[in-house]
Each structure stands twice: as C-alpha cells, then as structure tokens.
Amino acid sequence: MDRRVKALRAQRMKRYFMRGIAFAMASGVCYGLYTAFLTLAETQGVWGSWFAGASWGSGQAALGSFAVTFALAALAAGINDFISGLWSIVVCAKNRQLGDLWKTVRTKPGAVMMACAVVGGPFATIFYVAALNSAAAAGNPGVIVPLAALNCAIGAVLGRVLFKQSLKGHKIVGIAICLFAAALIGGASFAAMGPQAMAGCLFALLAAFGWGFEGCIAGFGTVLIDYRIGIAIRQLTAGILELCAMFPLLMIAGDEFARIGSVAAAALGSPALVFFLFAGLFAMPAFSFWYKGNSMCGTALGMACNGMYAFWGPFFIWVLMGVLNIGGLAASYPPLSGVQWIGAVIMVAGIFCIAVDPRTLASKRKRTDKE
C-alpha cells in the first residue's frame, strides 16, 4: 500500500513539475508575441511618421532625435504596460481577487513588487523599446532580443555581487556561453548594419541589466503574492510611472515641452492602439506565467524556459512583419542571419546552463528511473 501511495505521489509531483515547465515555456512564447506586436505597433499611424522624422498631425514639425529615441520609447512602454495592467485587473476581477489586490498593495511584499516595477519598467522596459526602435531603424528589430535575454546571466552576477549568492561552476560556464553568444550576435549585427546597430545593442544590454537586477529583488515579493496579483501591481505601477513621469521628463529633456499633450493625444488616437492592445494582452501572461512557472518548477528552470524568448522574439517579428507583411516588410525579411540564429540557440543553451546544473539534473533522472 505504501508503495502505491508513493508511486501516486511521485506521479502527481511529476505532473505538477511538468505543468510548471509548460507555464515557463509559454511565458517565453508570450514574450516573443508581446515583442512582435509592440514592434509592429510602432510602425503604424503617426508612429511611423515620428520615427521617419517627418511632419505629422496638423502641420506639426518633426520631433527631435532625443525625443524620438527616448521619449517615444517611454510613451510606447507606458501604453503597453498600462494596458497589460488593465488586462491583469480583468483577470483578477474574474477570479474575485480585487479585494486581495487592494490589500496586497499596502503590504511589504506589495511594496517590493512596486520596487521591481520601478527597475523593470521606467529603466529596463524603456531601454528595451529604445533598442527595438534603434534596431528597426537599422533594418532589423529582432536582432536585439537575444541580447536582452542576457538578463539571466547578469542577474546571476548581480546576485553574487550584491547578495553574496553562490556562483557555482555551471553558472560561470553558462555566463561565458552567453557572453560568447552575445558577442557573436552583436558582431554580426555590426558587420551587417554598421554603426547604427551599436546603439540598439547598447540599449538592449542596459535593459538586460535592469531586468537582471529586478530578478534579484523580485524573489521576496513573488513568493508571497499570487502571480495574478503580482503582475497587476507590477504592470500598473510601471505603466503609470512611464506615462506620468518618464514620458514628460524625457520630452522636456528633448526640448519638446510644448508638445507633450499633442504627442500623447496623437498616440492614443492612432490606429496603432489596436496593436498595443494585443501587445499588452501578451505582456500579461509573459510575466504572470513566468511567476507561475517559477513557483511550480523552480526559479532556475523557469528562467531557463522563459529565456527561450531569445528565439521566439525574432521569430514572431518575422511572422508578423515579414510573412504576414503587416508592417510593410518583405516576406523574405530575415529577423536574424544564419550566424545570429546560431548565436540565439547558443544563448538559450547558456541560459539553461546558468539555471540548471547538468550533473544534478542527470543524478535526479537516475534516481527517478530507479524509483
């Protein structure tokens, strides 16, 4: 009887573990879709005029280069994150969690999630969008996605430096693999697109740094908060900060103070808003499934599965903007060159090596087989 109970419990734990892996892998797919729709949104309507450096609206002169690079990135990130937060509230309402959401905001774990939003939103997400825009101007928006996926490697290093977390041999090997893949992708980008690619790669690395730091401080909050509530707090906080603080400040810094209202109104009235709705819809499960998967299969393996967006991001950009030709690119448009695709696959292998010790995984498999 005891044997049967143990066997049933083992089967249940295995199913639970595999469901966690499925959630974590789905988060990577959703992250790729969110990236693709966000990139697509910024080619539509008035956004296309802004990035082309053309006049817009009722005889409005073209925006300055600083405002185009940074202020519009903050506006796009804010619209996306705020819409994602609204979708999250809908999910919380469906699950009758609105009361819990309000209570959680006033707790210490809720404050930690807001702190994560400050790092992951106004800093990392804005640089990520700026990287997408810079790479799109150079002709290849998908190329920066694998570089942004370095957040796993950067998070491991920051965890060691800031919190004295152990950095075992397999993590060091994984970090080295990721750095090699980043050099491969970045070098190929520079050779193919020239100096324009450098800004996009730099912004992507800054985004990876921000998300890596966010990952270091997010553990406390995400352990104690339901993943649906956690993502609602994170996305709403990030969206409000990006729209109400970072966008106006960056417009002022770009000497465009007088046009803050007109730019915001034009963005909200643009047909591109439809694509922002889809981007926000996929951004919600991209983060919430990551939280859920981490809690079921472990943070390390969850991060490795989520890191597969290094592949899914360029893939879905190619599908939407190339194959379906929604963004005006040719069907033959390559999101990555052959060398860069190899680099993206190497990056995923490096992320997996950071997250999971291959020797431990092999020993666990042997024990399971014996049992």
Steps between C-alpha positions, in 0.01 A plus 500: 500500500785739591663431166182585317457825695862596427455422132182708479667789684800481266271507197311800637824688573629422153179630340521815715865548403426453130212747517744751650738448207207546260408833670862620485536406132167668421631817665791504254262457205276781630804722548588446136144591394495808725829616345371442147171689549678786680749532213215484249297765685784750463491472120132596475323835470669804648775284651635431152518875430679569827769238443539603134580854616203642306242763586178374654154611609384845394831626368701394806874506442704182542604408855862535606729196503517484883121500531468237227758271662405530867170685554312288246654187653360607838160574345486162321618313811246685716207429269598134477556449875187691601284299258664183631409611853137556396487149350641373830225676696241333275655161587501587873134605479414173326667309786340725767839632613443876483470523880822303542669725245415814699614340827827377347594846372529617863727215613879461493492240218281743306760774552770262374298439183473876449876530542541227237273702271718809541811308390332279240272770355635857480856370461510158332184512288573849365850394396354180348255700288775747406715202395217362283452840339872553434535152350185554291649823363810298405276248322481210746296541823528132596874503547502661846264247660765233572724769654220608734471134604839541670302611807530144635882512487513856636258405780730215604800735517307771686369241746859408579620860533203650686364209706804267524307222326705199390635499145574135426702361213206432271379859541843638408506275193147611407593869537805445276278330239251789511775759461642309203151486341449873566833581335404280204161667455628853563802459273287364216253786552772761482647342186160478327342832606795719590532751788121544525480154658730601786241723671237226487740243644605739779138576594420126499787433741374776731154342491655163586680663794173650628307173471789311658492736798123469517534121513736534798249695710176342374529170687361622831192659350414226252522222760237662722264641234268316262648532152186668358506768770877542469487569127213747543700701755816488293348598166271775630781657704739486204243637256400793721863595566592479132200703383476758777866548594752369247323606179452867606852521647659360184292732280622794708859374475455484121376862495149390402307620807237686297405186308455252786120516478480486121739202476309309768164576335630395157633171642175417679294587191716301260382171342823354643314480832339175378843338481592642841191321635637171368850581629361567848287186482806283439722695741268398785552120466864556402566614857221324692574157345865558586404558865268198497753272328776602741285407798425155354829386344746724682634846417815371331328270252218750453749770400666260256168419329396866496837594349399323180348833393851556358363281220126578512541880480676511161279215375168677565633834371579318176154336490303823563710751312645273232281200417169675571647829368302708749791731575599551138803271496565239233412136564869419452593741782751317725454578871846354557778386271615138506784585740262694726249212510786277617588764760138508623498120544835516681355772723207276598748219581705740712191619691403138567854428624482795742165388634554125529809300593514222235659261752220552753238456230662172388517364856133589562402318182691189609328504841159536337571211265604279794188588698 
